[in-house]
Every structure is written in C-alpha cells, then in structure tokens.
Amino acid sequence: MAYENYRYKRKAAQCSACPLDGGCKVWGLSGIQKPQVVLLGEAPGEVEDAQGEPFVGPAGKWLRKAVKYTDLPYYSLHKTNVISCRPPGNNIESTEGWEAKEHCRPGLLQELKDVGAKVIVPLGAHATHALGIEGSISKVRGSIYPLKWTDGKLHPVEEGSYDVLAVPTFHPSFIMRGQIKQESTWINDLIKAFELVTKKYKPPRENFKLFPTASEIVETLNWLAKEKKRIGVDIEATSLIAHRAELIVTGIAWSGEDAISIPHISQYGRQLWKPSDEKKINAALRKVLKVCPTVFQNALYDTRVLEARGFPVRNVEHDILLLDHAINPELPHGLGQIVSRYGNTPFWKDAVVGNASRMIDMDPRTLRLYNARDAVVLLQCLDPMLKDLKKFASPTVYHDISIGLIPPCQEMMNNGLPISKSRLQKFRSDVQAQVEAVDKQIHEEFELPATFNLSSGAHIRWLLYGIEPPNFKKKKQQLAEYTAPGSNKKTNTKAYRKLLGDIEAIRQTQPLIYVVKPAKTESGQSAIDKQQMMRLTVALNNRLNEIENLKRRTKKHEDEKRRLYKLQRFIELFHQYQDRSKVLSTYTSYEIGPDGRVHFPYKIHGTYTGRLASGDKKKLGVGNAQNIPYEARKLFKAQKGWKFLQADYSNLELRVLAYVSEDDVLLKAFADYDAGHGDKPHAVNAKNLFNIDESHPDWKSRYNLAKRYIFGRNYGGSLRGIYEKIMQEDPTLTLTFNQFKEIDRRYRSLHPQYDKWYNETVSTVKKTRKLTNAFGRVRYFQGQENEIVREGLNFPIQSVAADVMNYALIELYHKVYKRDDCLLMGMVHDSVLLEVREDALSDIAPIVRTALERTFDIFGHKVSFPIDIEVGDDWYNVEEWTG
DNA sequence: CAAATACGCGCG
DNA sequence: AAAGCGCGCGTATTTG
C-alpha cells in the first residue's frame, strides 16, 4: 500500500548545545497525517542513524512483528525517540546520552504536542521516565497513565481531566535480547494501549470504605451474606506462616469498584473495637465466608490463615492466581502482572510496606487502600479471565484440577510430616563431621592454604585448570589499595579478609592441570560439575593406560603418572565433599512446627506442566518436600502406633507415553507385564533392540542402554546428547555413535506409532507454539525453536502423568480427610505419603489403591495406572505392603 | 548491604 | 551453534 510519510523535525531542540550535535538526524515519522498513537523509543541505533528513520534496525523488526497482533497498522503509528541522534556506543546512559536527553526534551515535548495523538506508548524505562512516570518499567508497564499538559510540560494526573494517555511497556530490544518470555506480555500491552484509541477510557472508580464504624461493617457484611454476593477477599497478616499469623485487615470487595476494610487488630496501640462490637463483626464475617462464593488471589495461603484464626472459608469459587496459571502457565502470575492484563487499576503494589519494615507498622490508610485494591482487582479481572480461559485454555482443568487441588494441598500442608528431633540432631552432627573430615583431608593431601575454599568455583577452577578468576587482576589492585602507604582503608573488615583469602588461595595453590578441554557453562565458564569430573576421569584413565602401554617410559612419564593419580584422587575426594556439603547445607535443618511436624508448602501454580511444586523457604521458612535425599528420609518417623504408607505409580511416565503415542509395542509390553506373563517393558525393549536375552553376558549393560535411550528420547534429547550421556555413565561400554544411530533407527522402525507421534508433536509445537494434553491442559511455548521442541516433546507426557496424580490426589483426599486414623501428608510427583494408624492399615491400603488406580479416559482408552504400596516406620524404611 | 545472577545438585 | 524435561535451595559472586 502506498502512503505518504509524515516526518517531524524537532524545531525546539537545543542542538547547538548538544554534545551529539547530529542536527536532529532521525526524525519522527508516521504514515498518516493524524496518527492516534505515538511509539516512543529511546535513541536511534546504527541502522536508524544510517537511514535517518526510527525503528528500522533489528529492534524495529521485533516491533513490527508485535504490532501485527494489534488492531492498528504499523504505518499508522507515529514513531519517534527520546533523543534524535545516536549516542556513542548506542548507549543512552553515556554522559553524552544524558546531556542529549536534556537538550532534546523541549523538542520531544513539542513534538508530542504537535502530533496530538490520543495515546503514547513509551518503550522502555528512559521513554517512560521522559513522560514523568516514575518507577521501574517492569512494574509500571501495562498500566494506563492519564497525562496532562501544564506550562508546556507533560505529567501524570491522579484524577480529573487529562489530555493524553500513556501505556508504558518494554523496549523491543529488551525482548530481543533474551527476555523472550516477556514477549506475550509485551504484545498484550501494545494491544491494550492501541485499544484506547477507540475504547473509552474508564478511570478506575474506588468506592472504598476504609474506616467504617462497627455497625457499618456488620450492616455491609449482613447484606452481602443475605444476597449471597460473590466477593473478592484479600487479607493482610502479621506473618505468612499460618499458625503465627495475626489478621491485620481483611478487604472485601463486591464489585470491581466497591470494597470495605475490616480491621482486626489495632495498629499504633489504639484499642480498635469494643469487645461486644468485635464479637458482632467476627460473627458477621464468619457468616459471609460461610455462605458467599469467594474469589481469592492464592486461596491456598489466605484461607489457611483465615481458618487458623477461626474464619473457615466454605466456598472458594475462584482463584485468580490459578486462573492465570490455567490460561497460560508460562506467564508471570504476580497480581500486578495479572491486573496489567485484565484489570484497570494502575500499578499500586509500590505502596506496600513503604518505609515501614513490617506490614503492621504501615500507615493504616495506605495499608487499607492497598488491601482494598487487592480485593477489587480480583473482581475486575475475573470475567475477562474466564473468557480467556474458555477461549484459550480449559475450564475443566481449571475448575476440576486447579481449584480441586486446594483442599488436598491444604490438608498436606496442615498435616505435615512428623520428624524425629533426636535423629535429626545425630544426622546433622554426623554429616557435619563428614564434611569437616573430607575438607581437612583435601587440604592436607593437596597442601592447600587454609583460605582455599572448596565451595568456591573460582578456587576450584584455578586448582583444576589453572584458570584465574576473571576479576583476579582487579582484586589484586584492590588489595594493593588497602596496603598502600597512607591508605585509610581498614584491613580488618570482612571484605578485606575475603579479598586476601581469594588471592592467597590462588597464589599458594599449585594447579593440577590436565589438559582436557573443559565443557563450558551457559555463561562460558569452565564446568566443574559431576559430569565434567567424569569426563576428566575418563580422559586421565585413558592417558594412564597409554603410558602403561608405552614400550619405554621416561622420568617425564613417571612424573605425569604421579600428577594423573593426584588428579584422580582429588576428583574422588572433591566428589565426596560436594555430596556431603550439599546434604549438610540443604537437608539437615527443618522448620519444625509446634506439633513436632514439618509443614512443607505446596504450590498448585508452580509448574508449566501441572505438577505440584513444593517449598517456599524465603517466605515461609519451609523448604521442598519433593527433593529430600533418601538418607534424610530416615528423619521422618511415624508417631507411636502409626506407620508411613507410601503409594507409588509404577513407570507412570512410560505408561503415559505408551497411551499418548498409542505405541502398540509398548502397550502390549505393559499389558503382558501387568497380566503377569511378560518381561518388564524396558527388558522387552532391550530384547527387541539387541536380539539378546538375560543369559547374554552383556545383558545388564544392554538393558541399561535401552532404558537410558528411552529416557533421553522422552525428554527430547538429541541423539548426540543421549549418546554422550550414556557413554559418560558407563565408560566401559563399547559403542560408536554410528552404532548408536543404528539402534535409534531400529527403535523407530519397531515403534512406528511412537515415531509418528514424535514427528507430529515436533511439527505442531513449531507451527502453533501450543500443545494441549490428553486432559485439555494447555501450554503456550515461548522461546527459541530448538528449546521449545524439547519442552514440547516432554509436555504431553509429564503433564498427563501430573494430571493422573492430580485427579487421584483429589479423589483420595475426599475419601480420607474426615478419618481420624489416617493423614494425607505429602506427595512427590508419582507417589503419595500417608500416616496411618497401625490397626487401620488394612482399611486404608485398599482405599488408597482404589483412588489412585481409578480409570481415566486417554484418547479413547479406558486406562488405569497400577501402584505399589509400601509401609514402614519411617519414610526410608518402607517395604512392600502385603497385608 | 540487599537483591540478582550463576552454578551445581537434590528429587521426580 | 547446540543444548534431555520439570522443580527449589545453598553458596559464591556480582550488581545496584
């Protein structure tokens, strides 16, 4: 389409005084005479500078692509920058850049005024700040800011009339440079901004009763209960830990605009309510939470606190967090983020805490306003979110699974796992001694200075490879500054000691260097992980063999041999150190509740696949229940007269793979095995692939090879990658890559359905960037193609396995939660853990079996997944239940 | 000095 | 250019 370009040269800019003095080289530009939207960038880059047009470089390419998702054509937008000339090194943060911003400002403002668009979209922090909008871009993005002209300047207004609307969002180069996960948020922001051209902007009305009287509260609550209104609920409490948390204020909203604050305890030591009034308020609140359908943001936590304070919540109808997760699990789910997409309250989260260090010390008006906003936004977002849920995702997954999981998760969190304090104490001191012993051993054997820190990657890199830390020169310089004559720097500070230690450790340590090109980590450092140690070990053993087989060995060879043995020994001890110190630091201390149990947290929205996540050490002080090493499971011991019962799905993911890919061979292998007349499916694979059986001398290694191959494929591994992994784990294996490729060809020809499923999944994820699992759960893939292909191959398997467990867990919960002879305590992806009174084991075991082995419909197959039940005194010593 | 990033590793 | 998936947490180190 041919259209004329309308260029805008900044007449008001003070170019002669500007260090860039490009003579306003890159003009503002639009394809129509009266553009309604301004896209405001930062500064021209190389391509822009050369062509004299804004957004014609790589960032512009991303921008054009994003604008395609909106209702406005790219040419109709006025494109311009905060500064019109290219700063040195493309860096607007440079001195020249800062100065240019000042000199360009009058021109920029005049340009914005002359263009007279309805909406300005500042891209990135600099553009946003240029409009007078404060705060970090990740927080203010997506909010609508009404701006007004006063004295030739543009500034945000809280209320009243406005001249233009601004919707800040990310700069395209931010997305381009790796923040691809933010792309859909970014596009959403642009859509939202452009819609303001035709949609009437409705500023948020806030009918908040922040300081109601007792009778106003009771009246309002009674009315809500009588009408059974749907309410948005948000609480502020003194702690996130349920048994410690005191309620400060509860905000209740009954529309996107109306809310009331219900303060519970006094702030600033004032007596809040007369006891008689408090009683009435509490009764009314209890009633409301009993009869009204409620909407929460993360009901899992708020309802736990409410329940602990005597306000049980009967009807959680919606949870905005779970809703957002069900719609698009890869998006960030903070309430601010959600509201920027679905609500109309501008970003308000900065208000929280403020100068006060604790919620309760906040100014009451600020706290209550914040709390009321948290409540109303839930109802603002709900309907548009439900629409998106239906359009883009699965209402069933949200209602039946996500919401359904709230009670079982709360049950597991409330029940927790009983822990033996005496075992814990002994375990801790044992592991501590082990760490100290191996640490001492390494320092002695390798004559390392005391300052050599085995936990420091930099020190280890020096020792193994002789690679100095990248900042080593700088450190030496800093040290010199400390000791320089006349220096006023104190040499007894922590920073100084650290500096000195690092330098000493390196100076006094002789590297072991054995030249094997170390693998690189993501940021380009030399790897020092287990895998790399394995590689080193293989290489040095080869070299030792080589030397051993030499006809003539010189003294040089003998020296080399000694060095190699030394390195071998170091790797052995270092591995022990890594292993022991990991256990010591992570698994020898637990936050134990007043009931002597560890209340591990669970999150329903924590993963992209629908698995539960566990742990919230930072906020709740309790870690992850799902990665506790076996040795530490001994710490969790049943109360007297009770037993641990663990139910595990057997080969869940592989079974799911069989059904999802409809792989006849695998399905038959499972069917035979379950009927009691067949080998384990992995054994069937091994037999098919290698034409051998258990009697063959290589059986064991071939069996493992087959297993690892399937496992690697299941996660989208490349053939080369799987091959290398296999060779590292079993260096004795004689297998060339070509032979391995042949195995792969053979497997695929033996499993045509699997092969077809694999190819179809890859092409679907590439084409649509969306997959829907057998239960309707969706995932939108954001990322590079090769990355999302691997994730895509895994998603239909891992997510279906997760949902099998989710449904089963919900069913199990409903069967056991009322019983006083058993407690649902935890789950680890494909297993559940209960504490059962000994005399009830024979009752409970079949209940667990029935719930977990319930039938599912997977692509028309009526299927059930078999479990193993184990029972024991603690979590480690569980054995197959035969009773 | 707190927050953010990098690396490595426990579990499934 | 190639990278096996999904998590949370500890230590070291850099960043603001």
PDB file of N, CA, C and O in Angstrom, chain A residues 780-825:
ATOM      1  N   TYR A 780       1.485 -22.723  26.266  1.00  0.00           N
ATOM      2  CA  TYR A 780       1.958 -21.901  25.149  1.00  0.00           C
ATOM      3  C   TYR A 780       3.459 -21.774  25.316  1.00  0.00           C
ATOM      4  O   TYR A 780       3.933 -21.349  26.363  1.00  0.00           O
ATOM      5  N   PHE A 781       4.173 -22.148  24.283  1.00  0.00           N
ATOM      6  CA  PHE A 781       5.626 -22.200  24.395  1.00  0.00           C
ATOM      7  C   PHE A 781       6.230 -20.885  23.944  1.00  0.00           C
ATOM      8  O   PHE A 781       5.959 -20.417  22.838  1.00  0.00           O
ATOM      9  N   GLN A 782       7.026 -20.300  24.809  1.00  0.00           N
ATOM     10  CA  GLN A 782       7.731 -19.075  24.467  1.00  0.00           C
ATOM     11  C   GLN A 782       9.204 -19.403  24.523  1.00  0.00           C
ATOM     12  O   GLN A 782       9.685 -19.899  25.509  1.00  0.00           O
ATOM     13  N   GLY A 783       9.899 -19.122  23.468  1.00  0.00           N
ATOM     14  CA  GLY A 783      11.323 -19.416  23.485  1.00  0.00           C
ATOM     15  C   GLY A 783      11.801 -19.761  22.096  1.00  0.00           C
ATOM     16  O   GLY A 783      11.045 -19.712  21.130  1.00  0.00           O
ATOM     17  N   GLN A 784      13.088 -20.102  22.021  1.00  0.00           N
ATOM     18  CA  GLN A 784      13.656 -20.458  20.725  1.00  0.00           C
ATOM     19  C   GLN A 784      13.142 -21.809  20.269  1.00  0.00           C
ATOM     20  O   GLN A 784      12.812 -22.659  21.086  1.00  0.00           O
ATOM     21  N   GLU A 785      13.150 -21.994  18.959  1.00  0.00           N
ATOM     22  CA  GLU A 785      12.541 -23.188  18.402  1.00  0.00           C
ATOM     23  C   GLU A 785      13.142 -24.488  18.949  1.00  0.00           C
ATOM     24  O   GLU A 785      12.427 -25.391  19.372  1.00  0.00           O
ATOM     25  N   ASN A 786      14.474 -24.561  18.955  1.00  0.00           N
ATOM     26  CA  ASN A 786      15.082 -25.826  19.395  1.00  0.00           C
ATOM     27  C   ASN A 786      14.794 -26.109  20.870  1.00  0.00           C
ATOM     28  O   ASN A 786      14.744 -27.247  21.297  1.00  0.00           O
ATOM     29  N   GLU A 787      14.591 -25.028  21.628  1.00  0.00           N
ATOM     30  CA  GLU A 787      14.287 -25.164  23.045  1.00  0.00           C
ATOM     31  C   GLU A 787      12.858 -25.684  23.232  1.00  0.00           C
ATOM     32  O   GLU A 787      12.610 -26.628  23.980  1.00  0.00           O
ATOM     33  N   ILE A 788      11.936 -25.081  22.487  1.00  0.00           N
ATOM     34  CA  ILE A 788      10.536 -25.446  22.703  1.00  0.00           C
ATOM     35  C   ILE A 788      10.210 -26.816  22.117  1.00  0.00           C
ATOM     36  O   ILE A 788       9.253 -27.454  22.525  1.00  0.00           O
ATOM     37  N   VAL A 789      11.023 -27.284  21.187  1.00  0.00           N
ATOM     38  CA  VAL A 789      10.810 -28.641  20.672  1.00  0.00           C
ATOM     39  C   VAL A 789      11.051 -29.662  21.780  1.00  0.00           C
ATOM     40  O   VAL A 789      10.265 -30.589  21.981  1.00  0.00           O
ATOM     41  N   ARG A 790      12.099 -29.477  22.536  1.00  0.00           N
ATOM     42  CA  ARG A 790      12.385 -30.416  23.643  1.00  0.00           C
ATOM     43  C   ARG A 790      11.304 -30.322  24.714  1.00  0.00           C
ATOM     44  O   ARG A 790      10.811 -31.331  25.213  1.00  0.00           O
ATOM     45  N   GLU A 791      10.946 -29.075  25.048  1.00  0.00           N
ATOM     46  CA  GLU A 791       9.899 -28.908  26.056  1.00  0.00           C
ATOM     47  C   GLU A 791       8.593 -29.511  25.561  1.00  0.00           C
ATOM     48  O   GLU A 791       7.841 -30.109  26.324  1.00  0.00           O
ATOM     49  N   GLY A 792       8.358 -29.339  24.247  1.00  0.00           N
ATOM     50  CA  GLY A 792       7.123 -29.832  23.648  1.00  0.00           C
ATOM     51  C   GLY A 792       7.036 -31.347  23.650  1.00  0.00           C
ATOM     52  O   GLY A 792       5.957 -31.921  23.810  1.00  0.00           O
ATOM     53  N   LEU A 793       8.165 -31.996  23.469  1.00  0.00           N
ATOM     54  CA  LEU A 793       8.145 -33.462  23.485  1.00  0.00           C
ATOM     55  C   LEU A 793       7.865 -33.989  24.888  1.00  0.00           C
ATOM     56  O   LEU A 793       7.271 -35.049  25.069  1.00  0.00           O
ATOM     57  N   ASN A 794       8.282 -33.238  25.867  1.00  0.00           N
ATOM     58  CA  ASN A 794       8.101 -33.686  27.248  1.00  0.00           C
ATOM     59  C   ASN A 794       6.715 -33.364  27.795  1.00  0.00           C
ATOM     60  O   ASN A 794       6.153 -34.130  28.586  1.00  0.00           O
ATOM     61  N   PHE A 795       6.171 -32.214  27.360  1.00  0.00           N
ATOM     62  CA  PHE A 795       4.931 -31.728  27.967  1.00  0.00           C
ATOM     63  C   PHE A 795       3.774 -32.736  27.940  1.00  0.00           C
ATOM     64  O   PHE A 795       3.141 -32.985  28.977  1.00  0.00           O
ATOM     65  N   PRO A 796       3.470 -33.354  26.788  1.00  0.00           N
ATOM     66  CA  PRO A 796       2.310 -34.262  26.771  1.00  0.00           C
ATOM     67  C   PRO A 796       2.482 -35.454  27.711  1.00  0.00           C
ATOM     68  O   PRO A 796       1.491 -36.029  28.153  1.00  0.00           O
ATOM     69  N   ILE A 797       3.716 -35.795  28.031  1.00  0.00           N
ATOM     70  CA  ILE A 797       3.973 -36.930  28.917  1.00  0.00           C
ATOM     71  C   ILE A 797       3.935 -36.491  30.372  1.00  0.00           C
ATOM     72  O   ILE A 797       3.160 -36.987  31.182  1.00  0.00           O
ATOM     73  N   GLN A 798       4.824 -35.537  30.684  1.00  0.00           N
ATOM     74  CA  GLN A 798       4.915 -35.119  32.083  1.00  0.00           C
ATOM     75  C   GLN A 798       3.580 -34.551  32.575  1.00  0.00           C
ATOM     76  O   GLN A 798       3.175 -34.797  33.713  1.00  0.00           O
ATOM     77  N   SER A 799       2.897 -33.805  31.721  1.00  0.00           N
ATOM     78  CA  SER A 799       1.671 -33.153  32.185  1.00  0.00           C
ATOM     79  C   SER A 799       0.538 -34.160  32.379  1.00  0.00           C
ATOM     80  O   SER A 799      -0.272 -34.011  33.292  1.00  0.00           O
ATOM     81  N   VAL A 800       0.474 -35.173  31.533  1.00  0.00           N
ATOM     82  CA  VAL A 800      -0.578 -36.176  31.722  1.00  0.00           C
ATOM     83  C   VAL A 800      -0.296 -36.990  32.987  1.00  0.00           C
ATOM     84  O   VAL A 800      -1.206 -37.258  33.786  1.00  0.00           O
ATOM     85  N   ALA A 801       0.965 -37.337  33.186  1.00  0.00           N
ATOM     86  CA  ALA A 801       1.322 -38.040  34.426  1.00  0.00           C
ATOM     87  C   ALA A 801       0.935 -37.184  35.632  1.00  0.00           C
ATOM     88  O   ALA A 801       0.385 -37.683  36.622  1.00  0.00           O
ATOM     89  N   ALA A 802       1.204 -35.888  35.526  1.00  0.00           N
ATOM     90  CA  ALA A 802       0.874 -34.981  36.626  1.00  0.00           C
ATOM     91  C   ALA A 802      -0.628 -34.951  36.869  1.00  0.00           C
ATOM     92  O   ALA A 802      -1.092 -34.999  38.014  1.00  0.00           O
ATOM     93  N   ASP A 803      -1.398 -34.890  35.788  1.00  0.00           N
ATOM     94  CA  ASP A 803      -2.848 -34.790  35.955  1.00  0.00           C
ATOM     95  C   ASP A 803      -3.471 -36.096  36.449  1.00  0.00           C
ATOM     96  O   ASP A 803      -4.467 -36.075  37.181  1.00  0.00           O
ATOM     97  N   VAL A 804      -2.874 -37.218  36.062  1.00  0.00           N
ATOM     98  CA  VAL A 804      -3.316 -38.503  36.620  1.00  0.00           C
ATOM     99  C   VAL A 804      -3.192 -38.435  38.141  1.00  0.00           C
ATOM    100  O   VAL A 804      -4.126 -38.735  38.893  1.00  0.00           O
ATOM    101  N   MET A 805      -2.033 -37.980  38.593  1.00  0.00           N
ATOM    102  CA  MET A 805      -1.817 -37.869  40.031  1.00  0.00           C
ATOM    103  C   MET A 805      -2.731 -36.821  40.652  1.00  0.00           C
ATOM    104  O   MET A 805      -3.275 -37.015  41.745  1.00  0.00           O
ATOM    105  N   ASN A 806      -2.941 -35.708  39.948  1.00  0.00           N
ATOM    106  CA  ASN A 806      -3.800 -34.652  40.487  1.00  0.00           C
ATOM    107  C   ASN A 806      -5.215 -35.162  40.741  1.00  0.00           C
ATOM    108  O   ASN A 806      -5.776 -34.976  41.824  1.00  0.00           O
ATOM    109  N   TYR A 807      -5.781 -35.798  39.729  1.00  0.00           N
ATOM    110  CA  TYR A 807      -7.135 -36.332  39.886  1.00  0.00           C
ATOM    111  C   TYR A 807      -7.180 -37.358  41.025  1.00  0.00           C
ATOM    112  O   TYR A 807      -8.113 -37.370  41.837  1.00  0.00           O
ATOM    113  N   ALA A 808      -6.164 -38.210  41.054  1.00  0.00           N
ATOM    114  CA  ALA A 808      -6.144 -39.253  42.076  1.00  0.00           C
ATOM    115  C   ALA A 808      -6.034 -38.662  43.476  1.00  0.00           C
ATOM    116  O   ALA A 808      -6.691 -39.102  44.418  1.00  0.00           O
ATOM    117  N   LEU A 809      -5.208 -37.630  43.588  1.00  0.00           N
ATOM    118  CA  LEU A 809      -4.981 -36.997  44.888  1.00  0.00           C
ATOM    119  C   LEU A 809      -6.275 -36.364  45.404  1.00  0.00           C
ATOM    120  O   LEU A 809      -6.603 -36.456  46.593  1.00  0.00           O
ATOM    121  N   ILE A 810      -7.001 -35.739  44.496  1.00  0.00           N
ATOM    122  CA  ILE A 810      -8.270 -35.106  44.878  1.00  0.00           C
ATOM    123  C   ILE A 810      -9.247 -36.179  45.372  1.00  0.00           C
ATOM    124  O   ILE A 810      -9.904 -36.025  46.405  1.00  0.00           O
ATOM    125  N   GLU A 811      -9.288 -37.272  44.613  1.00  0.00           N
ATOM    126  CA  GLU A 811     -10.203 -38.343  44.994  1.00  0.00           C
ATOM    127  C   GLU A 811      -9.805 -38.954  46.345  1.00  0.00           C
ATOM    128  O   GLU A 811     -10.652 -39.173  47.219  1.00  0.00           O
ATOM    129  N   LEU A 812      -8.519 -39.178  46.494  1.00  0.00           N
ATOM    130  CA  LEU A 812      -8.037 -39.754  47.750  1.00  0.00           C
ATOM    131  C   LEU A 812      -8.368 -38.843  48.931  1.00  0.00           C
ATOM    132  O   LEU A 812      -8.819 -39.301  49.991  1.00  0.00           O
ATOM    133  N   TYR A 813      -8.139 -37.544  48.719  1.00  0.00           N
ATOM    134  CA  TYR A 813      -8.411 -36.592  49.794  1.00  0.00           C
ATOM    135  C   TYR A 813      -9.852 -36.718  50.290  1.00  0.00           C
ATOM    136  O   TYR A 813     -10.104 -36.770  51.490  1.00  0.00           O
ATOM    137  N   HIS A 814     -10.798 -36.772  49.344  1.00  0.00           N
ATOM    138  CA  HIS A 814     -12.204 -36.820  49.744  1.00  0.00           C
ATOM    139  C   HIS A 814     -12.547 -38.094  50.492  1.00  0.00           C
ATOM    140  O   HIS A 814     -13.469 -38.113  51.299  1.00  0.00           O
ATOM    141  N   LYS A 815     -11.759 -39.158  50.234  1.00  0.00           N
ATOM    142  CA  LYS A 815     -12.039 -40.409  50.939  1.00  0.00           C
ATOM    143  C   LYS A 815     -11.431 -40.451  52.337  1.00  0.00           C
ATOM    144  O   LYS A 815     -11.883 -41.230  53.170  1.00  0.00           O
ATOM    145  N   VAL A 816     -10.377 -39.669  52.561  1.00  0.00           N
ATOM    146  CA  VAL A 816      -9.682 -39.836  53.845  1.00  0.00           C
ATOM    147  C   VAL A 816      -9.733 -38.632  54.782  1.00  0.00           C
ATOM    148  O   VAL A 816      -9.404 -38.767  55.957  1.00  0.00           O
ATOM    149  N   TYR A 817     -10.144 -37.446  54.291  1.00  0.00           N
ATOM    150  CA  TYR A 817      -9.886 -36.271  55.113  1.00  0.00           C
ATOM    151  C   TYR A 817     -10.664 -36.262  56.426  1.00  0.00           C
ATOM    152  O   TYR A 817     -10.242 -35.644  57.403  1.00  0.00           O
ATOM    153  N   LYS A 818     -11.807 -36.969  56.442  1.00  0.00           N
ATOM    154  CA  LYS A 818     -12.599 -36.956  57.672  1.00  0.00           C
ATOM    155  C   LYS A 818     -12.148 -38.006  58.672  1.00  0.00           C
ATOM    156  O   LYS A 818     -12.542 -37.979  59.833  1.00  0.00           O
ATOM    157  N   ARG A 819     -11.353 -38.943  58.233  1.00  0.00           N
ATOM    158  CA  ARG A 819     -10.974 -40.069  59.099  1.00  0.00           C
ATOM    159  C   ARG A 819      -9.952 -39.642  60.150  1.00  0.00           C
ATOM    160  O   ARG A 819      -9.096 -38.804  59.872  1.00  0.00           O
ATOM    161  N   ASP A 820     -10.030 -40.258  61.310  1.00  0.00           N
ATOM    162  CA  ASP A 820      -9.042 -39.906  62.332  1.00  0.00           C
ATOM    163  C   ASP A 820      -7.955 -40.974  62.438  1.00  0.00           C
ATOM    164  O   ASP A 820      -7.102 -40.921  63.318  1.00  0.00           O
ATOM    165  N   ASP A 821      -7.980 -41.948  61.510  1.00  0.00           N
ATOM    166  CA  ASP A 821      -6.951 -42.986  61.579  1.00  0.00           C
ATOM    167  C   ASP A 821      -5.951 -42.871  60.433  1.00  0.00           C
ATOM    168  O   ASP A 821      -5.129 -43.754  60.229  1.00  0.00           O
ATOM    169  N   CYS A 822      -6.035 -41.786  59.691  1.00  0.00           N
ATOM    170  CA  CYS A 822      -5.022 -41.609  58.645  1.00  0.00           C
ATOM    171  C   CYS A 822      -4.891 -40.158  58.241  1.00  0.00           C
ATOM    172  O   CYS A 822      -5.850 -39.382  58.289  1.00  0.00           O
ATOM    173  N   LEU A 823      -3.677 -39.777  57.860  1.00  0.00           N
ATOM    174  CA  LEU A 823      -3.370 -38.394  57.498  1.00  0.00           C
ATOM    175  C   LEU A 823      -2.679 -38.354  56.144  1.00  0.00           C
ATOM    176  O   LEU A 823      -1.666 -39.023  55.937  1.00  0.00           O
ATOM    177  N   LEU A 824      -3.215 -37.565  55.234  1.00  0.00           N
ATOM    178  CA  LEU A 824      -2.536 -37.331  53.966  1.00  0.00           C
ATOM    179  C   LEU A 824      -1.429 -36.310  54.224  1.00  0.00           C
ATOM    180  O   LEU A 824      -1.700 -35.190  54.642  1.00  0.00           O
ATOM    181  N   MET A 825      -0.171 -36.721  53.998  1.00  0.00           N
ATOM    182  CA  MET A 825       0.943 -35.871  54.432  1.00  0.00           C
ATOM    183  C   MET A 825       1.717 -35.209  53.310  1.00  0.00           C
ATOM    184  O   MET A 825       2.283 -34.135  53.494  1.00  0.00           O
TER     185      MET A 825
END
